[in-house]
Amino acid sequence: MEAKQAEAPPELLNVAKYLRSTSHLKTRQGILNGKRVEYFKGKTAIKALQKDSYKKLKNVPKITNEAEASRVLSEVMSHAFYLRVERSGGESGARNRPLSVTTTQQWSDDQYYAWFYEGSQLMNYLGGLGLIGIVFAAVLFPLWPPILRDIVWYISVAILCLFGVFMILAVVRLVLFIITMIIVPPGIWLFPNLFADVGPIESFIPLWGWEPKKKEEEEEDKGREDRDLRTTVEDGDDEEIYDDEKKDN
């Protein structure tokens, strides 16, 4: 397979690199020949090649419609960057489902394809070397110059103090919420976004806020679930969603 991949034209190699990025193509994990691999559905790859991020790339085939995307994906598959597979066994919607390579390797947007291309390993190599360097430096800590050891000690104390302040703040805001929940329900949170999935600065904005009502939370959760359902269906996983809904019913 590596020989076929090496024979691929630069344009198709760039397409494979683009798709291999998890930010552009949604993938799932399965088991193929006892090994864990990532696979995707044809529809998601077609949509990935129609995104604006692909149009900004240079030295890649031009794509204006789904037919052209299917043709390019078929050419990429001919160089064994990924192969068509079938899912078998296990419950629908389960993770790491068993996969098997099909005898017929033809592109179809409603089929699944497993990656046999790992992409650039430069970052993995650099990360490994960096980890070895950190461990080696830690082992040699007693041999560090006194000034460096003092700097590390001050940094460690500063981090511990910051962690302690954060824990105290968490306790204070919880106590304040309990008191205000009894006096002026539904209660007031100090720094309501402190544990929210936001940036460091946004975590401390606003200074305080009321506890959301349950009805508003239910409406927000329902709207979020509807959006996630539509997004997943658009990505070609509608069969698994509907199977899960049948089980719940």
mmCIF file of C-alpha atoms in Angstrom:
data_model
loop_
_atom_site.group_PDB
_atom_site.id
_atom_site.type_symbol
_atom_site.label_atom_id
_atom_site.label_comp_id
_atom_site.label_asym_id
_atom_site.label_seq_id
_atom_site.Cartn_x
_atom_site.Cartn_y
_atom_site.Cartn_z
ATOM 1 C CA MET A 1 0.000 0.000 0.000
ATOM 2 C CA GLU A 2 2.831 2.385 0.755
ATOM 3 C CA ALA A 3 4.176 1.798 -2.752
ATOM 4 C CA LYS A 4 0.822 2.766 -4.283
ATOM 5 C CA GLN A 5 0.614 5.824 -2.062
ATOM 6 C CA ALA A 6 4.114 6.890 -3.118
ATOM 7 C CA GLU A 7 3.016 6.734 -6.774
ATOM 8 C CA ALA A 8 0.117 9.141 -6.183
ATOM 9 C CA PRO A 9 0.305 12.527 -7.940
ATOM 10 C CA PRO A 10 0.977 15.517 -5.665
ATOM 11 C CA GLU A 11 -2.591 16.794 -6.202
ATOM 12 C CA LEU A 12 -4.156 13.581 -4.888
ATOM 13 C CA LEU A 13 -1.651 13.405 -2.028
ATOM 14 C CA ASN A 14 -2.732 16.886 -0.951
ATOM 15 C CA VAL A 15 -6.363 15.760 -1.013
ATOM 16 C CA ALA A 16 -5.513 12.797 1.220
ATOM 17 C CA LYS A 17 -3.642 15.066 3.639
ATOM 18 C CA TYR A 18 -6.594 17.437 3.752
ATOM 19 C CA LEU A 19 -9.100 14.662 4.456
ATOM 20 C CA ARG A 20 -6.829 12.993 7.017
ATOM 21 C CA SER A 21 -7.172 16.050 9.190
ATOM 22 C CA THR A 22 -9.904 15.258 11.746
ATOM 23 C CA SER A 23 -11.053 18.868 11.635
ATOM 24 C CA HIS A 24 -12.227 18.441 8.041
ATOM 25 C CA LEU A 25 -13.580 14.885 7.986
ATOM 26 C CA LYS A 26 -15.615 13.183 10.689
ATOM 27 C CA THR A 27 -14.282 9.707 11.420
ATOM 28 C CA ARG A 28 -15.203 6.769 13.620
ATOM 29 C CA GLN A 29 -13.107 3.977 15.089
ATOM 30 C CA GLY A 30 -13.446 0.326 14.181
ATOM 31 C CA ILE A 31 -11.535 -2.957 14.408
ATOM 32 C CA LEU A 32 -9.908 -4.289 11.244
ATOM 33 C CA ASN A 33 -7.793 -7.463 11.419
ATOM 34 C CA GLY A 34 -7.469 -7.032 15.180
ATOM 35 C CA LYS A 35 -6.241 -3.446 14.894
ATOM 36 C CA ARG A 36 -8.050 -0.215 15.650
ATOM 37 C CA VAL A 37 -8.520 1.952 12.571
ATOM 38 C CA GLU A 38 -10.428 5.078 11.653
ATOM 39 C CA TYR A 39 -13.129 4.983 9.009
ATOM 40 C CA PHE A 40 -15.606 7.405 7.462
ATOM 41 C CA LYS A 41 -18.663 7.458 5.263
ATOM 42 C CA GLY A 42 -18.537 8.541 1.644
ATOM 43 C CA LYS A 43 -21.084 11.331 2.105
ATOM 44 C CA THR A 44 -18.951 13.061 4.722
ATOM 45 C CA ALA A 45 -15.894 13.017 2.438
ATOM 46 C CA ILE A 46 -17.889 14.540 -0.421
ATOM 47 C CA LYS A 47 -19.093 17.347 1.841
ATOM 48 C CA ALA A 48 -15.565 17.896 3.149
ATOM 49 C CA LEU A 49 -14.305 18.542 -0.400
ATOM 50 C CA GLN A 50 -17.054 21.118 -0.930
ATOM 51 C CA LYS A 51 -16.100 23.237 2.080
ATOM 52 C CA ASP A 52 -14.552 26.670 1.730
ATOM 53 C CA SER A 53 -11.396 25.431 3.458
ATOM 54 C CA TYR A 54 -10.761 23.048 0.541
ATOM 55 C CA LYS A 55 -11.307 25.765 -2.048
ATOM 56 C CA LYS A 56 -8.517 27.796 -0.425
ATOM 57 C CA LEU A 57 -5.975 25.004 -0.955
ATOM 58 C CA LYS A 58 -3.413 25.145 -3.725
ATOM 59 C CA ASN A 59 -2.286 22.306 -5.990
ATOM 60 C CA VAL A 60 -5.481 20.271 -5.540
ATOM 61 C CA PRO A 61 -8.115 19.207 -8.109
ATOM 62 C CA LYS A 62 -10.836 21.771 -8.623
ATOM 63 C CA ILE A 63 -14.241 20.645 -7.334
ATOM 64 C CA THR A 64 -17.524 22.418 -8.004
ATOM 65 C CA ASN A 65 -20.115 19.676 -7.469
ATOM 66 C CA GLU A 66 -20.670 16.250 -5.904
ATOM 67 C CA ALA A 67 -19.900 14.393 -9.130
ATOM 68 C CA GLU A 68 -16.425 15.918 -9.342
ATOM 69 C CA ALA A 69 -15.869 15.214 -5.631
ATOM 70 C CA SER A 70 -16.805 11.550 -6.140
ATOM 71 C CA ARG A 71 -14.422 11.282 -9.084
ATOM 72 C CA VAL A 72 -11.517 12.741 -7.074
ATOM 73 C CA LEU A 73 -12.256 10.510 -4.084
ATOM 74 C CA SER A 74 -12.313 7.464 -6.359
ATOM 75 C CA GLU A 75 -8.886 8.419 -7.730
ATOM 76 C CA VAL A 76 -7.515 8.883 -4.222
ATOM 77 C CA MET A 77 -8.853 5.447 -3.244
ATOM 78 C CA SER A 78 -7.121 3.873 -6.248
ATOM 79 C CA HIS A 79 -3.801 4.715 -4.553
ATOM 80 C CA ALA A 80 -4.807 2.839 -1.367
ATOM 81 C CA PHE A 81 -4.977 5.852 0.921
ATOM 82 C CA TYR A 82 -8.230 4.298 2.128
ATOM 83 C CA LEU A 83 -10.188 1.189 1.167
ATOM 84 C CA ARG A 84 -13.844 0.315 1.137
ATOM 85 C CA VAL A 85 -14.950 -1.722 4.143
ATOM 86 C CA GLU A 86 -18.093 -3.335 5.515
ATOM 87 C CA ARG A 87 -19.292 -3.148 9.089
ATOM 88 C CA SER A 88 -20.361 -6.393 10.686
ATOM 89 C CA GLY A 89 -21.367 -7.683 14.095
ATOM 90 C CA GLY A 90 -22.015 -5.625 17.197
ATOM 91 C CA GLU A 91 -25.001 -3.457 17.939
ATOM 92 C CA SER A 92 -25.881 -0.585 15.653
ATOM 93 C CA GLY A 93 -24.366 2.619 16.975
ATOM 94 C CA ALA A 94 -21.736 0.768 19.058
ATOM 95 C CA ARG A 95 -18.169 1.994 19.003
ATOM 96 C CA ASN A 96 -15.247 0.046 17.547
ATOM 97 C CA ARG A 97 -17.419 -2.127 15.314
ATOM 98 C CA PRO A 98 -15.691 -4.947 13.391
ATOM 99 C CA LEU A 99 -14.705 -4.041 9.825
ATOM 100 C CA SER A 100 -13.700 -6.101 6.811
ATOM 101 C CA VAL A 101 -12.235 -5.006 3.471
ATOM 102 C CA THR A 102 -14.596 -5.674 0.572
ATOM 103 C CA THR A 103 -13.507 -7.482 -2.572
ATOM 104 C CA THR A 104 -15.074 -4.775 -4.750
ATOM 105 C CA GLN A 105 -13.200 -1.510 -4.403
ATOM 106 C CA GLN A 106 -15.513 0.997 -6.045
ATOM 107 C CA TRP A 107 -16.418 4.414 -4.719
ATOM 108 C CA SER A 108 -19.953 4.956 -3.453
ATOM 109 C CA ASP A 109 -21.131 7.800 -1.254
ATOM 110 C CA ASP A 110 -23.241 5.529 0.965
ATOM 111 C CA GLN A 111 -20.412 3.114 1.846
ATOM 112 C CA TYR A 112 -17.671 3.172 4.486
ATOM 113 C CA TYR A 113 -13.919 3.570 3.979
ATOM 114 C CA ALA A 114 -11.040 2.797 6.369
ATOM 115 C CA TRP A 115 -7.855 4.858 6.417
ATOM 116 C CA PHE A 116 -4.559 3.187 5.521
ATOM 117 C CA TYR A 117 -2.698 6.494 5.385
ATOM 118 C CA GLU A 118 -1.322 7.920 8.623
ATOM 119 C CA GLY A 119 -0.362 11.324 7.300
ATOM 120 C CA SER A 120 2.670 13.268 8.462
ATOM 121 C CA GLN A 121 4.275 11.851 11.620
ATOM 122 C CA LEU A 122 6.493 14.892 12.206
ATOM 123 C CA MET A 123 4.476 16.199 15.151
ATOM 124 C CA ASN A 124 4.454 12.746 16.773
ATOM 125 C CA TYR A 125 8.225 12.492 16.456
ATOM 126 C CA LEU A 126 8.746 15.998 17.832
ATOM 127 C CA GLY A 127 6.361 15.280 20.694
ATOM 128 C CA GLY A 128 8.233 12.088 21.569
ATOM 129 C CA LEU A 129 11.602 13.852 21.514
ATOM 130 C CA GLY A 130 10.177 16.661 23.648
ATOM 131 C CA LEU A 131 8.853 14.184 26.222
ATOM 132 C CA ILE A 132 12.213 12.428 26.405
ATOM 133 C CA GLY A 133 13.919 15.807 26.845
ATOM 134 C CA ILE A 134 11.588 16.765 29.719
ATOM 135 C CA VAL A 135 12.153 13.450 31.516
ATOM 136 C CA PHE A 136 15.920 13.725 31.012
ATOM 137 C CA ALA A 137 15.937 17.293 32.361
ATOM 138 C CA ALA A 138 13.886 16.243 35.404
ATOM 139 C CA VAL A 139 16.330 13.426 36.177
ATOM 140 C CA LEU A 140 19.220 15.889 36.062
ATOM 141 C CA PHE A 141 17.422 18.388 38.330
ATOM 142 C CA PRO A 142 19.981 18.022 41.190
ATOM 143 C CA LEU A 143 22.701 19.096 38.758
ATOM 144 C CA TRP A 144 20.897 22.263 37.680
ATOM 145 C CA PRO A 145 22.489 25.606 38.584
ATOM 146 C CA PRO A 146 21.085 27.006 41.857
ATOM 147 C CA ILE A 147 19.430 29.947 40.097
ATOM 148 C CA LEU A 148 17.439 27.645 37.785
ATOM 149 C CA ARG A 149 16.305 25.502 40.711
ATOM 150 C CA ASP A 150 15.151 28.647 42.537
ATOM 151 C CA ILE A 151 13.173 29.769 39.489
ATOM 152 C CA VAL A 152 11.451 26.385 39.232
ATOM 153 C CA TRP A 153 10.638 26.505 42.946
ATOM 154 C CA TYR A 154 9.052 29.977 42.661
ATOM 155 C CA ILE A 155 7.029 28.900 39.622
ATOM 156 C CA SER A 156 5.784 25.811 41.477
ATOM 157 C CA VAL A 157 4.723 27.901 44.468
ATOM 158 C CA ALA A 158 2.940 30.376 42.183
ATOM 159 C CA ILE A 159 1.008 27.568 40.476
ATOM 160 C CA LEU A 160 0.001 26.071 43.831
ATOM 161 C CA CYS A 161 -1.149 29.481 45.092
ATOM 162 C CA LEU A 162 -3.177 30.032 41.936
ATOM 163 C CA PHE A 163 -4.793 26.625 42.335
ATOM 164 C CA GLY A 164 -5.577 27.398 45.987
ATOM 165 C CA VAL A 165 -7.199 30.714 45.063
ATOM 166 C CA PHE A 166 -9.290 28.961 42.426
ATOM 167 C CA MET A 167 -10.499 26.361 44.934
ATOM 168 C CA ILE A 168 -11.365 29.040 47.500
ATOM 169 C CA LEU A 169 -13.280 30.952 44.841
ATOM 170 C CA ALA A 170 -15.224 27.801 43.929
ATOM 171 C CA VAL A 171 -16.216 27.259 47.584
ATOM 172 C CA VAL A 172 -17.177 30.915 48.099
ATOM 173 C CA ARG A 173 -19.390 31.002 45.006
ATOM 174 C CA LEU A 174 -21.098 27.765 46.074
ATOM 175 C CA VAL A 175 -21.812 29.132 49.568
ATOM 176 C CA LEU A 176 -23.098 32.379 48.078
ATOM 177 C CA PHE A 177 -25.392 30.470 45.733
ATOM 178 C CA ILE A 178 -26.851 28.359 48.538
ATOM 179 C CA ILE A 179 -27.554 31.456 50.642
ATOM 180 C CA THR A 180 -29.121 33.427 47.779
ATOM 181 C CA MET A 181 -31.102 30.391 46.627
ATOM 182 C CA ILE A 182 -32.877 30.424 50.014
ATOM 183 C CA ILE A 183 -33.267 34.198 50.310
ATOM 184 C CA VAL A 184 -33.824 35.284 46.690
ATOM 185 C CA PRO A 185 -34.514 32.203 44.556
ATOM 186 C CA PRO A 186 -33.489 30.904 42.063
ATOM 187 C CA GLY A 187 -30.096 32.021 43.435
ATOM 188 C CA ILE A 188 -27.082 34.032 42.312
ATOM 189 C CA TRP A 189 -23.820 32.656 40.975
ATOM 190 C CA LEU A 190 -20.540 34.513 41.360
ATOM 191 C CA PHE A 191 -18.733 34.267 38.000
ATOM 192 C CA PRO A 192 -21.445 32.073 36.407
ATOM 193 C CA ASN A 193 -19.152 31.110 33.505
ATOM 194 C CA LEU A 194 -16.294 29.960 35.745
ATOM 195 C CA PHE A 195 -16.697 26.298 34.761
ATOM 196 C CA ALA A 196 -18.240 26.911 31.339
ATOM 197 C CA ASP A 197 -16.577 25.847 28.098
ATOM 198 C CA VAL A 198 -15.246 29.314 27.295
ATOM 199 C CA GLY A 199 -11.919 31.116 27.175
ATOM 200 C CA PRO A 200 -9.920 32.139 30.277
ATOM 201 C CA ILE A 201 -11.099 35.755 30.125
ATOM 202 C CA GLU A 202 -14.741 34.886 29.372
ATOM 203 C CA SER A 203 -14.771 32.603 32.454
ATOM 204 C CA PHE A 204 -14.790 35.710 34.659
ATOM 205 C CA ILE A 205 -17.408 37.616 32.653
ATOM 206 C CA PRO A 206 -19.949 38.585 33.910
ATOM 207 C CA LEU A 207 -19.209 39.118 37.594
ATOM 208 C CA TRP A 208 -22.498 37.530 38.703
ATOM 209 C CA GLY A 209 -25.673 36.061 37.244
ATOM 210 C CA TRP A 210 -28.961 34.425 38.197
ATOM 211 C CA GLU A 211 -29.370 30.647 38.173
ATOM 212 C CA PRO A 212 -31.201 29.719 34.925
ATOM 213 C CA LYS A 213 -34.719 28.411 35.401
ATOM 214 C CA LYS A 214 -35.333 24.730 34.733
ATOM 215 C CA LYS A 215 -37.780 25.435 31.923
ATOM 216 C CA GLU A 216 -35.243 27.571 30.094
ATOM 217 C CA GLU A 217 -32.604 24.882 30.549
ATOM 218 C CA GLU A 218 -34.906 22.209 29.145
ATOM 219 C CA GLU A 219 -35.676 24.359 26.115
ATOM 220 C CA GLU A 220 -31.978 25.019 25.528
ATOM 221 C CA ASP A 221 -31.129 21.304 25.883
ATOM 222 C CA LYS A 222 -33.931 20.354 23.496
ATOM 223 C CA GLY A 223 -32.747 22.885 20.926
ATOM 224 C CA ARG A 224 -29.163 21.672 21.292
ATOM 225 C CA GLU A 225 -30.211 18.047 20.827
ATOM 226 C CA ASP A 226 -32.183 18.974 17.702
ATOM 227 C CA ARG A 227 -29.155 20.754 16.262
ATOM 228 C CA ASP A 228 -26.880 17.799 17.060
ATOM 229 C CA LEU A 229 -29.407 15.422 15.481
ATOM 230 C CA ARG A 230 -29.567 17.463 12.283
ATOM 231 C CA THR A 231 -25.774 17.744 12.144
ATOM 232 C CA THR A 232 -25.273 14.017 12.627
ATOM 233 C CA VAL A 233 -27.898 13.155 10.018
ATOM 234 C CA GLU A 234 -26.200 15.488 7.560
ATOM 235 C CA ASP A 235 -22.893 13.710 8.237
ATOM 236 C CA GLY A 236 -24.412 10.427 7.073
ATOM 237 C CA ASP A 237 -25.009 8.725 10.440
ATOM 238 C CA ASP A 238 -28.832 8.821 10.282
ATOM 239 C CA GLU A 239 -29.184 5.048 10.424
ATOM 240 C CA GLU A 240 -27.401 4.830 13.785
ATOM 241 C CA ILE A 241 -29.413 7.695 15.280
ATOM 242 C CA TYR A 242 -32.709 6.174 14.314
ATOM 243 C CA ASP A 243 -31.636 2.793 15.689
ATOM 244 C CA ASP A 244 -30.758 4.412 19.008
ATOM 245 C CA GLU A 245 -34.116 6.196 19.099
ATOM 246 C CA LYS A 246 -35.943 2.901 18.519
ATOM 247 C CA LYS A 247 -34.110 1.360 21.430
ATOM 248 C CA ASP A 248 -35.019 4.251 23.715
ATOM 249 C CA ASN A 249 -38.696 3.886 22.740
#
